[in-house]
mmCIF file of C-alpha atoms and ligand atoms in Angstrom:
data_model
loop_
_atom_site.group_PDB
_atom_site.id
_atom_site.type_symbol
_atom_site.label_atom_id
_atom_site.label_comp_id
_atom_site.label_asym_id
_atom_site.label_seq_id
_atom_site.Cartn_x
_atom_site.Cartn_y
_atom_site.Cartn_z
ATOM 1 C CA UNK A 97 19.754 -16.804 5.375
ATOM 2 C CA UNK A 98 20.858 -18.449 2.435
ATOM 3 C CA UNK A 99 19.136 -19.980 -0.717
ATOM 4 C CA UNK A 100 19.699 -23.783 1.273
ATOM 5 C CA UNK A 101 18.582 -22.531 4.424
ATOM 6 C CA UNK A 102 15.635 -21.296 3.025
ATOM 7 C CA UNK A 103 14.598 -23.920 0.646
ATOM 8 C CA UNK A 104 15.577 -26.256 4.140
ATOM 9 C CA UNK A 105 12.915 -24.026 6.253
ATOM 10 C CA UNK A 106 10.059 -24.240 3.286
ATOM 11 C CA UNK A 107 9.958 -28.003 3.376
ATOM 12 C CA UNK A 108 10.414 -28.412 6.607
ATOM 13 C CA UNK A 109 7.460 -26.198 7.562
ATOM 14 C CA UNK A 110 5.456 -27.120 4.495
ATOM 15 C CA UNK A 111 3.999 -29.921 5.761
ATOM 16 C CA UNK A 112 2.520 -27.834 9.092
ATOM 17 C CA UNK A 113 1.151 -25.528 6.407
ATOM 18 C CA UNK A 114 -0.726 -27.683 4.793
ATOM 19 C CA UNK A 115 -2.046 -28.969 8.484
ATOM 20 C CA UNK A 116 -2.727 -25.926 9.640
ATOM 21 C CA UNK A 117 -4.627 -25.153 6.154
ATOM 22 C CA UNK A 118 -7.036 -28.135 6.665
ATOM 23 C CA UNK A 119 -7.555 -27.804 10.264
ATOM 24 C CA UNK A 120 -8.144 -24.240 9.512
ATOM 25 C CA UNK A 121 -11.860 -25.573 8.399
ATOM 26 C CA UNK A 122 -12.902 -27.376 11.131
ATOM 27 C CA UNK A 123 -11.075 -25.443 13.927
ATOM 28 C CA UNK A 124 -12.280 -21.443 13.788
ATOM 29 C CA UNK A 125 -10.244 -18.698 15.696
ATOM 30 C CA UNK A 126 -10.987 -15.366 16.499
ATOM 31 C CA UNK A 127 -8.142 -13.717 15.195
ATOM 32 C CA UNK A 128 -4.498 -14.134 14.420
ATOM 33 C CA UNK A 129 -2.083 -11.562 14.801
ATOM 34 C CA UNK A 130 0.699 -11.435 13.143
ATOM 35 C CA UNK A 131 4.083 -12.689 14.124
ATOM 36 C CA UNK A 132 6.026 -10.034 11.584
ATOM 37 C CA UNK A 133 8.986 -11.942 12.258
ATOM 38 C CA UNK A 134 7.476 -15.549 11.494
ATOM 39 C CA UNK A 135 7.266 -16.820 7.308
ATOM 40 C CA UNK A 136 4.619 -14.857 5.263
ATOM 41 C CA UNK A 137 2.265 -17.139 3.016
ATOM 42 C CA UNK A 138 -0.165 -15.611 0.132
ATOM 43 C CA UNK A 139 -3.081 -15.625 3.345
ATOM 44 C CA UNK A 140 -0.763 -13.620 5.709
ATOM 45 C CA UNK A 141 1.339 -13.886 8.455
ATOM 46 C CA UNK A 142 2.292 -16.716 10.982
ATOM 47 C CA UNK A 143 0.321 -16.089 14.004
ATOM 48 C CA UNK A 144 1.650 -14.408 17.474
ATOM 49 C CA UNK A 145 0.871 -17.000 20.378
ATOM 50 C CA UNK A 146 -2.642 -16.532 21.595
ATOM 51 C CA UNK A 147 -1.045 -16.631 25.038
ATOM 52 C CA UNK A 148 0.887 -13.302 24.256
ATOM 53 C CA UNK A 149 -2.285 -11.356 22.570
ATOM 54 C CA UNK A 150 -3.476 -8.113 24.310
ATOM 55 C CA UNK A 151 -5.612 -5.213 23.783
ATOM 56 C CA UNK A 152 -2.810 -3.386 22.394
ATOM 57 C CA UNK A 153 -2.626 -5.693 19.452
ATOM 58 C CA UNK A 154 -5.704 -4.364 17.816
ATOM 59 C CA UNK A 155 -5.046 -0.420 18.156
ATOM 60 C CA UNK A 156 -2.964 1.377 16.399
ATOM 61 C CA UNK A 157 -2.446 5.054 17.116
ATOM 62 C CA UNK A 158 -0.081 5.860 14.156
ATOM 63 C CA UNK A 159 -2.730 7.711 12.242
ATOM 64 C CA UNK A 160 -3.208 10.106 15.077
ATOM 65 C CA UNK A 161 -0.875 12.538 13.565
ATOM 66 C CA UNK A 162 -0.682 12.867 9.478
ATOM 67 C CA UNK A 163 3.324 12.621 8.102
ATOM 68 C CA UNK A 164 5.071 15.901 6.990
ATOM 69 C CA UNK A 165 4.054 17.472 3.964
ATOM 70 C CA UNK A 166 7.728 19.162 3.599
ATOM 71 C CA UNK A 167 8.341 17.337 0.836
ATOM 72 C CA UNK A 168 8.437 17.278 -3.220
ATOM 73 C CA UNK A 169 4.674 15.793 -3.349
ATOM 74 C CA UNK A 170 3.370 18.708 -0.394
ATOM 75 C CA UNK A 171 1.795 15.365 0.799
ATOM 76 C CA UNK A 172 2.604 12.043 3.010
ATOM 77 C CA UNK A 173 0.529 9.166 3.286
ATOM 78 C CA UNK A 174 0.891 7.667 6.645
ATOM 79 C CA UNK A 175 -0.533 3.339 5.969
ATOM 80 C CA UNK A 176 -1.574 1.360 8.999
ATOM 81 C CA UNK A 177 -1.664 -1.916 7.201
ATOM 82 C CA UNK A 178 -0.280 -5.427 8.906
ATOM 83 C CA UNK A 179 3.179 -4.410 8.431
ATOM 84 C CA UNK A 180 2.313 -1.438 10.836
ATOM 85 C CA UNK A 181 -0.346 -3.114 12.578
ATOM 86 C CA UNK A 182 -0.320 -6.857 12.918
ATOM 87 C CA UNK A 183 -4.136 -7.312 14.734
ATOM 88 C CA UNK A 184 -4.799 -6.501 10.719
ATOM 89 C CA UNK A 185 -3.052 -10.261 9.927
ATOM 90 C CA UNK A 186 -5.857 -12.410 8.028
ATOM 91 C CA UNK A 187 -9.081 -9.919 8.751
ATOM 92 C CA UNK A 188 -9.001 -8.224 4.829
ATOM 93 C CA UNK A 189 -9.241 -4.395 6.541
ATOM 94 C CA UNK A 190 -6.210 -2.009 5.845
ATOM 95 C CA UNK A 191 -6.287 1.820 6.547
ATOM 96 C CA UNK A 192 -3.989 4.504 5.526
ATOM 97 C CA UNK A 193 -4.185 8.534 6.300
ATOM 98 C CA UNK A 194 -2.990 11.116 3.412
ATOM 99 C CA UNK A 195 -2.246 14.958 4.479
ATOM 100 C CA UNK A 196 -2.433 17.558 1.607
ATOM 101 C CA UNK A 197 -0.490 20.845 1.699
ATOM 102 C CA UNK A 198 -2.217 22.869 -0.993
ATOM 103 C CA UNK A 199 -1.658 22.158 -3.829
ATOM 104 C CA UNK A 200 -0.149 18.961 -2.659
ATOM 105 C CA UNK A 201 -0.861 15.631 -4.154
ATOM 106 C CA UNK A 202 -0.071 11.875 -3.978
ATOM 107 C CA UNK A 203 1.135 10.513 -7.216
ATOM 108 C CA UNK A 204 -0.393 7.940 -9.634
ATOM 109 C CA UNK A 205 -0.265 4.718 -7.735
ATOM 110 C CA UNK A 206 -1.986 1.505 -7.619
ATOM 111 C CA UNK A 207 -3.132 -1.144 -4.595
ATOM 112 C CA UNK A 208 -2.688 -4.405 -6.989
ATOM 113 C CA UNK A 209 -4.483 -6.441 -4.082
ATOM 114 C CA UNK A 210 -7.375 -4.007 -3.254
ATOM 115 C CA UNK A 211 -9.690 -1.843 -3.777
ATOM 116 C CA UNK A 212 -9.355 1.366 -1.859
ATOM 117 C CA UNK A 213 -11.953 4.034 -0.215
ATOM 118 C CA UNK A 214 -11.210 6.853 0.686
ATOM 119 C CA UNK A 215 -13.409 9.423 3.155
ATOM 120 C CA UNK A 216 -11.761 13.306 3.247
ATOM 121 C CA UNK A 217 -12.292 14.690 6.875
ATOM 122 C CA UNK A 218 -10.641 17.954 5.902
ATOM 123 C CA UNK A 219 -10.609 20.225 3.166
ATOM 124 C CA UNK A 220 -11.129 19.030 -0.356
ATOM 125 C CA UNK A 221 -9.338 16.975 -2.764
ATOM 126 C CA UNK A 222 -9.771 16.105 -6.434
ATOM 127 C CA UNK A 223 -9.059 12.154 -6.941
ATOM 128 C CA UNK A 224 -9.277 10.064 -9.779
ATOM 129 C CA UNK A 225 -8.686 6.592 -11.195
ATOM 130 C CA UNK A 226 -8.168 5.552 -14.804
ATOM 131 C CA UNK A 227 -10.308 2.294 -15.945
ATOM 132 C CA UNK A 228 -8.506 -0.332 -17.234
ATOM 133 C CA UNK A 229 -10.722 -1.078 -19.700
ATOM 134 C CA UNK A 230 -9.545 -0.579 -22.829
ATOM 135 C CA UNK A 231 -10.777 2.861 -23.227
ATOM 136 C CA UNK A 232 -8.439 4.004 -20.398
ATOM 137 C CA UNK A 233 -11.146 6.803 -19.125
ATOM 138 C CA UNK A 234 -10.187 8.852 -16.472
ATOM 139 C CA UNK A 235 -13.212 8.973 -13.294
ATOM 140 C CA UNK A 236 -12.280 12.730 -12.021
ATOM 141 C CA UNK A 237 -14.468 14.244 -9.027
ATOM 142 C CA UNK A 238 -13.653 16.416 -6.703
ATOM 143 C CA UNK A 239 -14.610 15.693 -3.083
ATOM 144 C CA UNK A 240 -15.637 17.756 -0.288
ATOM 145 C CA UNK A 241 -15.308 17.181 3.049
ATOM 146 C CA UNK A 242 -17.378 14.101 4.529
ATOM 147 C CA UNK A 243 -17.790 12.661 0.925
ATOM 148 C CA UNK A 244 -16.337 9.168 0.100
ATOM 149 C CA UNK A 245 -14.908 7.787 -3.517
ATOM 150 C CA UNK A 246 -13.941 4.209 -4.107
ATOM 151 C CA UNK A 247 -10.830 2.992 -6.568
ATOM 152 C CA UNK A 248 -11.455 -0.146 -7.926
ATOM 153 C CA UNK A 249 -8.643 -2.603 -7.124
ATOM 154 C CA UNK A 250 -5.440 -2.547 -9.011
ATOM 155 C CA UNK A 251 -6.212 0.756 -10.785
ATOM 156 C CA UNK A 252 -4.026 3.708 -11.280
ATOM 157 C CA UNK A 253 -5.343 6.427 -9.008
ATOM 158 C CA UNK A 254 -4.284 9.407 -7.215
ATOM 159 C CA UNK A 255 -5.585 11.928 -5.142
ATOM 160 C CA UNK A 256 -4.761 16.095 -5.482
ATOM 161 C CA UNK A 257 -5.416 19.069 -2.692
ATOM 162 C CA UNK A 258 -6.867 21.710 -5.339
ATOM 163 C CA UNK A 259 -7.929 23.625 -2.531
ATOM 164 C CA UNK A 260 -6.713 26.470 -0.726
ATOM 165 C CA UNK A 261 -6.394 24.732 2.481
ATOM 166 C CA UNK A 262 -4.786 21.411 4.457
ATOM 167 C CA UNK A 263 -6.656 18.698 3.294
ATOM 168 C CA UNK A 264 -6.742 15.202 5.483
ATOM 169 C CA UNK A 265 -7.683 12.034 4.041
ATOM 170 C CA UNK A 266 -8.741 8.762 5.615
ATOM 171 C CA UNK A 267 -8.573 5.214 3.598
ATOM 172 C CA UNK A 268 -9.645 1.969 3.887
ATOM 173 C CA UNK A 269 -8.771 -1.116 1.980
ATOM 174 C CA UNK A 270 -10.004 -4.820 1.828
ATOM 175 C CA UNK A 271 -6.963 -6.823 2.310
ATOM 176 C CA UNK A 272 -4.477 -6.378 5.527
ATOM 177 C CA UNK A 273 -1.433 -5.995 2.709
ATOM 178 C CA UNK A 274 -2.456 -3.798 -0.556
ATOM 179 C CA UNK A 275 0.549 -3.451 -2.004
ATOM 180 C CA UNK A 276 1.539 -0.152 -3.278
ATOM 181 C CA UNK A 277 3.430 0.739 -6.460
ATOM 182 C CA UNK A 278 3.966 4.136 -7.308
ATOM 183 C CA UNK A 279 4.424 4.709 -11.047
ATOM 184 C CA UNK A 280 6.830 7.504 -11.072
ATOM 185 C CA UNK A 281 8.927 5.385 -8.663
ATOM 186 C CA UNK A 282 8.542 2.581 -10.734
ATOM 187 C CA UNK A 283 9.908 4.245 -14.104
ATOM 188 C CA UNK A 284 12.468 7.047 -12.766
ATOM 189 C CA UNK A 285 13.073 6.126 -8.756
ATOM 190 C CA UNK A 286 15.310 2.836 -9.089
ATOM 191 C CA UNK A 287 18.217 1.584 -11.979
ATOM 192 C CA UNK A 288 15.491 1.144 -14.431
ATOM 193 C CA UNK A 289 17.936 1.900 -17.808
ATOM 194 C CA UNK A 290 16.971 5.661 -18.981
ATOM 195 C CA UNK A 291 17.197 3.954 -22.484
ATOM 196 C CA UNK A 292 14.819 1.313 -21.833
ATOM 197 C CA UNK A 293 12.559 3.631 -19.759
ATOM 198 C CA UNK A 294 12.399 5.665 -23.350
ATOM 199 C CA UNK A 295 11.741 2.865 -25.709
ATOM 200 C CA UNK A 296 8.821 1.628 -23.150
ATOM 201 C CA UNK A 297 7.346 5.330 -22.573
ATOM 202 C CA UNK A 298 7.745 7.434 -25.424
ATOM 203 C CA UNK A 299 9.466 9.632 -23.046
ATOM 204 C CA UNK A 300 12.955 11.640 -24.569
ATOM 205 C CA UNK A 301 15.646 10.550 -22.606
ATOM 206 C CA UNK A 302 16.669 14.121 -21.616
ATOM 207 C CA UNK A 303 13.313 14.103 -19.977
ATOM 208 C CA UNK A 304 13.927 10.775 -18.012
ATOM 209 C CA UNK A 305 17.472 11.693 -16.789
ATOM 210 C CA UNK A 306 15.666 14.759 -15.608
ATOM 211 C CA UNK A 307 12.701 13.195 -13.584
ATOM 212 C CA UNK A 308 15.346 9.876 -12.395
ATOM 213 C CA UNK A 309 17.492 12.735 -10.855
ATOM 214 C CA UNK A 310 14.512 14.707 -9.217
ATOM 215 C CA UNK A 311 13.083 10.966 -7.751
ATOM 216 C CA UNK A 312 16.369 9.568 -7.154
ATOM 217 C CA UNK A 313 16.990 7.237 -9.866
ATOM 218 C CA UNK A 314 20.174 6.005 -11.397
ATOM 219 C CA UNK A 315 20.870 4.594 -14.874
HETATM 220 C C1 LIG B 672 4.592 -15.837 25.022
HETATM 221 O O1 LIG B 672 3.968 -16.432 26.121
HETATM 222 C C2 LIG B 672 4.666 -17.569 26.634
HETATM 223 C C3 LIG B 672 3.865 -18.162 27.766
HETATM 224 O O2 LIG B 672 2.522 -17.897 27.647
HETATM 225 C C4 LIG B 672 6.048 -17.154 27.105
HETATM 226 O O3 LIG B 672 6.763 -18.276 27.527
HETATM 227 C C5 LIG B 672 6.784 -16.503 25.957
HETATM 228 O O4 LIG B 672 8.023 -15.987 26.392
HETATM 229 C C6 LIG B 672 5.967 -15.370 25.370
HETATM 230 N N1 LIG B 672 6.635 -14.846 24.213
HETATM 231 C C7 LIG B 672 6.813 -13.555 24.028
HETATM 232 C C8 LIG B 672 7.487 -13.172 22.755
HETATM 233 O O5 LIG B 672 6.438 -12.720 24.808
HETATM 234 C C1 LIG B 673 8.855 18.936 8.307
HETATM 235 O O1 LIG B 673 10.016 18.737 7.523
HETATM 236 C C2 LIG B 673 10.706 19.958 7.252
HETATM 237 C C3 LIG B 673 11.807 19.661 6.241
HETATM 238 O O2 LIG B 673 12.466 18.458 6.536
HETATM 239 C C4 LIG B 673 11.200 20.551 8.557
HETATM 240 O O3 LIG B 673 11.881 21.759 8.301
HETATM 241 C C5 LIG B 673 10.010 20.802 9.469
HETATM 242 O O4 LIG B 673 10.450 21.252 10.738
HETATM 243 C C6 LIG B 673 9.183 19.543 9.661
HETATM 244 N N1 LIG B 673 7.967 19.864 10.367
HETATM 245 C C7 LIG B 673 7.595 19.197 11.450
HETATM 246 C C8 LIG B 673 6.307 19.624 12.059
HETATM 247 O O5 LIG B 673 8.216 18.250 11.904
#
């Protein structure tokens, strides 16, 4: 679609946004699934037709099965949020399952539109978040099985299988689309300039071509 098309197709449907926004408080619905193919607006998704809703729409069974752990991290997180699983569309619940090899781990990240809690169901993990208050202190625990830890939203957090064993993770957020950056994607998986990645991390340049070729970076 092109820049006209688009700007064509936001006033064009602006006006039934703001409609639908007003008659959203007088006229309550029980749900609204997403249409993943319809415009996406800061509350979510364009609804599916009512008409076409079925059970199906609110079950998801991708977190049956965890993702493979074959991988650099010896972890996967497998996220059942409204991209995945459209029912989610304007209800503020998200999930996501993380499976640990030992000694497996899922990097530094952050949700910057929610909070996130996590429950472990298998094995144990060690998971922390760093405050963003000014003192940047680091909240370290490590959790055994059936215990739950919260990350507040928008903080850099991770989780780490210090165990001996598999370790399965369940997580639930408060909005149907966290958002998810991962900060060693951010600075050495994309064409972010090894130069400018330096200047803005006090990391030696040898060090950044090294880490931009291990997470596929360029530049
Ligand atoms: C949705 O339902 C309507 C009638 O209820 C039907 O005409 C239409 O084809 C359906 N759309 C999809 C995508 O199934
Ligand atoms: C996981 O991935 C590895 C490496 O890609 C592969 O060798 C292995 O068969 C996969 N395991 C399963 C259970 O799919």
């Amino acid at each position: 679609m092109s820049s006209n098309q688009r700007f064509f197709l936001l006033i064009t449907l602006l006006p039934f946004t703001i409609l639908s926004f007003f008659s959203s408080t007088s006229l309550a619905v029980d749900f609204c699934v997403a249409d993943l193919n319809g415009y996406q607006t800061p509350s979510g998704y364009v609804c599916k037709n009512p008409a076409n809703v079925t059970a199906d729409d609110f079950v998801f069974s991708g977190l049956i099965t965890g993702a493979n752990t074959s991988n650099i991290n010896k972890a996967a997180a497998t996220p059942a949020t409204v991209q995945q699983f459209p029912g989610l569309n304007g209800l503020n619940l998200a999930a996501a399952r993380a499976d640990f090899a030992p000694g497996g781990a899922i990097p530094l990240h952050t949700h910057p539109y929610s909070s996130e809690m996590i429950y472990v169901v298998e094995g144990s993990v060690t998971a922390g978040f760093v405050s963003g208050i000014t003192s940047n202190k680091v909240y370290v625990k490590k959790l055994k099985k059936g215990e739950i830890m919260v990350f507040p939203q928008g903080l850099v957090h991770f989780q780490a299988n210090t165990g001996s064993e598999n370790a399965v993770v369940f997580a639930t957020f408060g909005n149907a689309d966290p958002g998810v950056q991962m900060i060693n994607a951010a600075l050495f998986g994309n064409d972010f300039s090894s130069f400018l990645v330096e200047k803005t991390t006090n990391i030696d340049q040898a060090e950044v071509r090294k880490l931009k070729k291990l997470l596929g970076g360029s530049g």
